[in-house]
Amino acid sequence: MTEPLYLGKLAVLYEGQGDADDFKRLAERLGVPLRVTSEPNFDQLESFYLTWRDGVLKLLDRELLKKGGLAVDIEPRPGEQRSWPAPKNTPLGQALGRKTQTVVDATTGWGQDSLHIFRMGYSLRCIERSPVMVELLQDAFRRLGELEWVKNLSLELPELIAGNAIETLAGLDEHPDCIYIDPMFPPKRKKSALAKKSMTILQELLGDDPDKDELFSAAMQSAAKKVVVKSPDYAEPLGGKPSQSFQGKLLRYDVYVKN
Ligand SMILES: C[S@@+](CC[C@H](N)C(=O)[O-])C[C@H]1O[C@@H](n2cnc3c(N)ncnc32)[C@H](O)[C@@H]1O
């Protein structure tokens, strides 16, 4: 049965390369159809696809069908120091803080913040509720584990937990020092030229996260020391006045310290 979330929107695409059974199993796990581009009316069917290209799991829309595709990027961000642990002098690092050791990213998405948190040397668990993003993240963490520097340093990979963080956080065996949340906010304008393709595609596929307030309360309950919320700079702070705020490019990291 197709997941209601993806009904008529998403298919797994087999382009004739790789083991067809892997594609079939992926389609079954997600409850979406398996397609080939040559099938009748292909143009009028789903508008998003998951497929392996060059051994990497990718999400495509119709624009990306001809080339490319979006995968979770496991490389350091431009300008990020390529050492381990990377310095904590970025706005995200400052918001998490030097005394923090354990972090749960409750809204992992494309994993870009999680991977930055991992590279800064925090011990990390990642929660994601979208089954599509979970598949993309699993593929990324497999690739991460194969990187020479990760193997040489015998680093423990982030643990990925599939599910809604509002429930998952309450059942964690250990309270993390910090819980990080970056839910989807409605864009300020209909189409922002600055919005990255990866984020617009996520917005189109999954929509907003209307239960952000509930997620914030669950995070405040479960964090041992603090909650950090990433917000676009036009959005009101999710939990009222924060204890501290760190400014990034067009965004803020609001820190809520527990008393
Ligand atoms: C804006 S994206 C996060 C982007 C991420 N920080 C990054 O660097 O790529 C929000 C993600 O959080 C997930 N999400 C939102 N609310 C959630 C919840 N309550 N539990 C688990 N995942 C959630 C959404 O499915 C989406 O993938």
Tab-separated table of C-alpha atoms and ligand atoms in Angstrom:
chain	number	residue	atom	x	y	z
A	1	MET	CA	0.000	0.000	0.000
A	2	THR	CA	1.339	3.466	-0.856
A	3	GLU	CA	2.180	5.624	2.189
A	4	PRO	CA	-0.490	8.373	2.247
A	5	LEU	CA	2.349	10.894	2.563
A	6	TYR	CA	3.699	9.908	-0.850
A	7	LEU	CA	0.458	8.964	-2.592
A	8	GLY	CA	0.823	9.782	-6.303
A	9	LYS	CA	3.970	11.813	-5.561
A	10	LEU	CA	6.858	9.402	-5.249
A	11	ALA	CA	8.121	6.299	-7.046
A	12	VAL	CA	11.311	4.253	-7.043
A	13	LEU	CA	12.930	4.481	-10.465
A	14	TYR	CA	14.893	1.623	-12.041
A	15	GLU	CA	17.171	2.903	-14.802
A	16	GLY	CA	18.568	-0.485	-15.802
A	17	GLN	CA	21.689	-0.300	-13.640
A	18	GLY	CA	22.267	-2.120	-10.372
A	19	ASP	CA	20.453	-5.043	-8.825
A	20	ALA	CA	16.751	-4.702	-9.700
A	21	ASP	CA	15.867	-6.552	-6.472
A	22	ASP	CA	17.341	-3.720	-4.368
A	23	PHE	CA	15.044	-1.249	-6.131
A	24	LYS	CA	12.071	-3.562	-5.684
A	25	ARG	CA	12.761	-3.942	-1.966
A	26	LEU	CA	13.155	-0.168	-1.553
A	27	ALA	CA	9.784	0.404	-3.276
A	28	GLU	CA	8.196	-2.211	-1.002
A	29	ARG	CA	9.681	-0.691	2.160
A	30	LEU	CA	8.298	2.719	1.217
A	31	GLY	CA	5.006	1.392	-0.161
A	32	VAL	CA	5.468	3.233	-3.479
A	33	PRO	CA	5.432	2.013	-7.110
A	34	LEU	CA	8.541	0.841	-8.966
A	35	ARG	CA	8.811	2.575	-12.368
A	36	VAL	CA	10.961	2.552	-15.484
A	37	THR	CA	11.166	5.666	-17.674
A	38	SER	CA	9.943	3.775	-20.756
A	39	GLU	CA	6.581	2.933	-19.253
A	40	PRO	CA	3.435	4.383	-20.840
A	41	ASN	CA	2.347	7.785	-19.475
A	42	PHE	CA	5.530	8.016	-17.394
A	43	ASP	CA	5.322	11.831	-17.712
A	44	GLN	CA	1.927	11.933	-16.049
A	45	LEU	CA	2.768	9.719	-13.106
A	46	GLU	CA	4.702	10.649	-9.938
A	47	SER	CA	6.890	13.772	-9.842
A	48	PHE	CA	9.529	12.584	-7.352
A	49	TYR	CA	11.783	9.535	-7.599
A	50	LEU	CA	14.310	7.677	-5.518
A	51	THR	CA	17.036	5.857	-7.389
A	52	TRP	CA	20.651	4.711	-7.025
A	53	ARG	CA	22.957	6.530	-9.401
A	54	ASP	CA	26.667	5.609	-9.261
A	55	GLY	CA	25.970	3.584	-6.133
A	56	VAL	CA	24.541	6.586	-4.226
A	57	LEU	CA	20.853	6.839	-3.298
A	58	LYS	CA	19.369	10.004	-4.805
A	59	LEU	CA	16.110	11.909	-4.712
A	60	LEU	CA	15.040	13.452	-8.015
A	61	ASP	CA	12.278	15.631	-9.282
A	62	ARG	CA	11.413	15.910	-12.970
A	63	GLU	CA	14.006	18.651	-13.430
A	64	LEU	CA	16.750	16.370	-12.076
A	65	LEU	CA	15.681	13.311	-14.059
A	66	LYS	CA	18.065	13.990	-16.941
A	67	LYS	CA	21.072	14.548	-14.726
A	68	GLY	CA	22.186	14.571	-11.131
A	69	GLY	CA	19.869	14.011	-8.236
A	70	LEU	CA	20.118	14.965	-4.585
A	71	ALA	CA	21.965	12.781	-2.118
A	72	VAL	CA	22.964	13.480	1.478
A	73	ASP	CA	26.321	15.235	1.080
A	74	ILE	CA	28.851	13.790	3.517
A	75	GLU	CA	31.651	16.225	2.643
A	76	PRO	CA	32.499	19.122	5.003
A	77	ARG	CA	30.778	22.419	4.192
A	78	PRO	CA	32.722	24.968	2.125
A	79	GLY	CA	35.086	26.804	4.450
A	80	GLU	CA	34.803	24.183	7.227
A	81	GLN	CA	38.179	23.160	8.603
A	82	ARG	CA	39.069	19.640	7.494
A	83	SER	CA	40.368	18.360	10.799
A	84	TRP	CA	38.723	16.241	13.447
A	85	PRO	CA	37.234	17.457	15.653
A	86	ALA	CA	36.382	20.556	13.589
A	87	PRO	CA	36.478	23.795	15.632
A	88	LYS	CA	33.308	24.744	17.513
A	89	ASN	CA	33.581	28.403	16.534
A	90	THR	CA	30.689	28.352	14.053
A	91	PRO	CA	27.284	29.727	15.186
A	92	LEU	CA	26.011	26.118	15.467
A	93	GLY	CA	29.072	25.059	17.493
A	94	GLN	CA	28.708	28.081	19.774
A	95	ALA	CA	25.020	27.352	20.302
A	96	LEU	CA	25.712	23.703	21.228
A	97	GLY	CA	28.603	24.807	23.416
A	98	ARG	CA	31.882	23.334	24.590
A	99	LYS	CA	30.456	21.656	27.701
A	100	THR	CA	27.956	19.652	25.668
A	101	GLN	CA	29.000	16.090	24.880
A	102	THR	CA	25.881	14.257	23.754
A	103	VAL	CA	23.475	15.661	21.164
A	104	VAL	CA	20.236	14.387	19.649
A	105	ASP	CA	19.280	15.935	16.309
A	106	ALA	CA	15.496	15.507	16.395
A	107	THR	CA	14.921	16.728	12.813
A	108	THR	CA	17.761	15.257	10.772
A	109	GLY	CA	16.427	15.937	7.238
A	110	TRP	CA	19.342	16.126	4.769
A	111	GLY	CA	21.721	15.541	7.678
A	112	GLN	CA	23.809	18.648	6.966
A	113	ASP	CA	23.619	19.962	10.530
A	114	SER	CA	23.991	16.448	11.941
A	115	LEU	CA	27.131	15.828	9.916
A	116	HIS	CA	28.564	19.162	11.028
A	117	ILE	CA	27.743	18.221	14.653
A	118	PHE	CA	29.426	14.831	14.106
A	119	ARG	CA	32.536	16.469	12.633
A	120	MET	CA	32.770	18.816	15.647
A	121	GLY	CA	33.248	15.692	17.755
A	122	TYR	CA	29.926	15.480	19.611
A	123	SER	CA	28.409	12.091	20.321
A	124	LEU	CA	25.276	12.121	18.175
A	125	ARG	CA	21.942	10.395	17.698
A	126	CYS	CA	19.707	11.372	14.788
A	127	ILE	CA	15.910	11.145	14.584
A	128	GLU	CA	13.940	11.471	11.338
A	129	ARG	CA	10.281	10.693	10.688
A	130	SER	CA	10.133	10.777	6.887
A	131	PRO	CA	10.801	7.253	5.582
A	132	VAL	CA	12.311	8.722	2.386
A	133	MET	CA	14.796	10.827	4.329
A	134	VAL	CA	15.584	7.817	6.538
A	135	GLU	CA	16.548	5.816	3.428
A	136	LEU	CA	18.738	8.674	2.141
A	137	LEU	CA	20.377	9.057	5.570
A	138	GLN	CA	21.034	5.333	5.945
A	139	ASP	CA	22.787	5.393	2.578
A	140	ALA	CA	24.812	8.448	3.680
A	141	PHE	CA	25.875	6.967	7.034
A	142	ARG	CA	27.027	3.817	5.187
A	143	ARG	CA	29.171	6.046	2.920
A	144	LEU	CA	30.395	8.005	5.960
A	145	GLY	CA	31.594	4.783	7.588
A	146	GLU	CA	33.650	4.024	4.462
A	147	LEU	CA	35.601	7.308	4.525
A	148	GLU	CA	39.309	6.847	5.246
A	149	TRP	CA	39.476	9.507	7.984
A	150	VAL	CA	36.422	8.082	9.761
A	151	LYS	CA	37.930	4.578	9.642
A	152	ASN	CA	41.409	5.758	10.671
A	153	LEU	CA	40.031	7.555	13.729
A	154	SER	CA	37.680	4.606	14.538
A	155	LEU	CA	34.840	7.072	15.016
A	156	GLU	CA	31.476	5.885	16.232
A	157	LEU	CA	28.910	6.730	13.541
A	158	PRO	CA	25.737	8.631	14.493
A	159	GLU	CA	22.863	6.347	15.418
A	160	LEU	CA	19.831	6.851	13.165
A	161	ILE	CA	16.389	6.430	14.733
A	162	ALA	CA	13.369	6.334	12.409
A	163	GLY	CA	10.237	7.817	13.932
A	164	ASN	CA	8.488	10.876	15.269
A	165	ALA	CA	10.780	12.652	17.720
A	166	ILE	CA	7.804	13.785	19.816
A	167	GLU	CA	7.363	10.168	20.898
A	168	THR	CA	10.927	8.938	20.461
A	169	LEU	CA	12.475	11.581	22.734
A	170	ALA	CA	10.298	10.521	25.641
A	171	GLY	CA	11.542	6.926	25.343
A	172	LEU	CA	15.294	7.613	25.113
A	173	ASP	CA	17.352	5.497	27.520
A	174	GLU	CA	19.672	8.443	28.306
A	175	HIS	CA	18.881	12.155	28.373
A	176	PRO	CA	21.229	13.904	25.921
A	177	ASP	CA	22.947	17.105	27.068
A	178	CYS	CA	21.421	18.932	24.124
A	179	ILE	CA	18.524	18.407	21.740
A	180	TYR	CA	18.757	20.194	18.416
A	181	ILE	CA	15.673	20.977	16.345
A	182	ASP	CA	15.355	22.472	12.862
A	183	PRO	CA	11.748	21.968	11.751
A	184	MET	CA	10.396	23.177	8.439
A	185	PHE	CA	8.975	26.700	8.506
A	186	PRO	CA	6.743	27.990	5.734
A	187	PRO	CA	8.885	30.079	3.349
A	188	LYS	CA	8.536	33.849	3.679
A	189	ARG	CA	7.873	34.248	-0.019
A	190	LYS	CA	6.287	31.636	-2.262
A	191	LYS	CA	9.551	30.910	-4.051
A	192	SER	CA	12.738	32.239	-2.572
A	193	ALA	CA	15.648	32.525	-4.992
A	194	LEU	CA	17.943	31.849	-2.019
A	195	ALA	CA	16.304	28.598	-0.961
A	196	LYS	CA	18.470	25.620	-1.766
A	197	LYS	CA	17.108	22.999	-4.145
A	198	SER	CA	17.455	20.311	-1.455
A	199	MET	CA	15.222	22.304	0.910
A	200	THR	CA	12.601	23.255	-1.693
A	201	ILE	CA	12.294	19.621	-2.775
A	202	LEU	CA	11.859	18.589	0.878
A	203	GLN	CA	9.200	21.238	1.341
A	204	GLU	CA	7.383	20.091	-1.813
A	205	LEU	CA	7.547	16.437	-0.836
A	206	LEU	CA	6.818	16.680	2.892
A	207	GLY	CA	5.242	20.104	3.495
A	208	ASP	CA	5.686	22.093	6.718
A	209	ASP	CA	6.028	20.661	10.209
A	210	PRO	CA	2.861	21.958	11.904
A	211	ASP	CA	3.670	20.227	15.211
A	212	LYS	CA	6.823	22.276	15.965
A	213	ASP	CA	5.462	23.534	19.308
A	214	GLU	CA	4.817	20.010	20.512
A	215	LEU	CA	8.282	18.996	19.365
A	216	PHE	CA	9.812	21.902	21.274
A	217	SER	CA	7.984	20.866	24.480
A	218	ALA	CA	9.088	17.237	24.051
A	219	ALA	CA	12.682	18.425	23.540
A	220	MET	CA	12.575	20.616	26.674
A	221	GLN	CA	11.278	17.620	28.659
A	222	SER	CA	13.999	15.241	27.451
A	223	ALA	CA	17.127	17.396	27.210
A	224	ALA	CA	19.433	17.269	30.229
A	225	LYS	CA	20.840	20.767	29.718
A	226	LYS	CA	19.516	22.652	26.715
A	227	VAL	CA	17.558	22.800	23.497
A	228	VAL	CA	18.846	24.577	20.401
A	229	VAL	CA	16.333	25.658	17.749
A	230	LYS	CA	17.353	26.722	14.251
A	231	SER	CA	14.949	29.267	12.769
A	232	PRO	CA	14.838	31.422	9.689
A	233	ASP	CA	15.535	34.991	10.815
A	234	TYR	CA	11.972	36.111	9.975
A	235	ALA	CA	10.353	33.541	12.320
A	236	GLU	CA	9.411	34.239	15.946
A	237	PRO	CA	11.449	32.207	18.474
A	238	LEU	CA	9.719	28.836	18.848
A	239	GLY	CA	9.892	28.685	22.642
A	240	GLY	CA	9.508	32.369	23.531
A	241	LYS	CA	12.494	34.450	24.594
A	242	PRO	CA	15.630	32.299	24.321
A	243	SER	CA	18.456	32.300	26.896
A	244	GLN	CA	20.886	33.137	24.079
A	245	SER	CA	20.869	33.485	20.287
A	246	PHE	CA	23.603	33.005	17.717
A	247	GLN	CA	23.213	34.610	14.331
A	248	GLY	CA	23.952	32.665	11.141
A	249	LYS	CA	23.369	33.647	7.520
A	250	LEU	CA	19.632	34.477	7.293
A	251	LEU	CA	18.984	32.264	10.317
A	252	ARG	CA	19.337	32.066	14.085
A	253	TYR	CA	20.230	29.410	16.595
A	254	ASP	CA	18.071	30.051	19.682
A	255	VAL	CA	19.350	28.377	22.824
A	256	TYR	CA	16.994	27.426	25.691
A	257	VAL	CA	18.921	26.478	28.805
A	258	LYS	CA	17.126	24.302	31.345
A	259	ASN	CA	17.094	25.529	34.901
B	1	LIG	C1	14.240	21.593	7.764
B	1	LIG	S1	14.501	19.875	7.702
B	1	LIG	C2	15.966	19.653	8.652
B	1	LIG	C3	17.215	19.964	7.893
B	1	LIG	C4	18.473	19.534	8.610
B	1	LIG	N1	18.721	20.306	9.798
B	1	LIG	C5	19.663	19.553	7.690
B	1	LIG	O1	20.703	20.132	8.071
B	1	LIG	O2	19.598	18.975	6.601
B	1	LIG	C6	13.298	19.219	8.803
B	1	LIG	C7	13.289	17.694	8.874
B	1	LIG	O3	12.788	17.338	10.156
B	1	LIG	C8	11.907	16.265	10.040
B	1	LIG	N2	10.975	16.372	11.187
B	1	LIG	C9	10.154	17.404	11.489
B	1	LIG	N3	9.454	17.170	12.620
B	1	LIG	C10	9.870	15.947	13.062
B	1	LIG	C11	9.514	15.139	14.172
B	1	LIG	N4	8.583	15.519	15.050
B	1	LIG	N5	10.131	13.951	14.323
B	1	LIG	C12	11.076	13.547	13.439
B	1	LIG	N6	11.440	14.247	12.347
B	1	LIG	C13	10.845	15.442	12.158
B	1	LIG	C14	11.235	16.469	8.687
B	1	LIG	O4	10.733	15.233	8.193
B	1	LIG	C15	12.389	17.004	7.853
B	1	LIG	O5	13.098	15.970	7.229
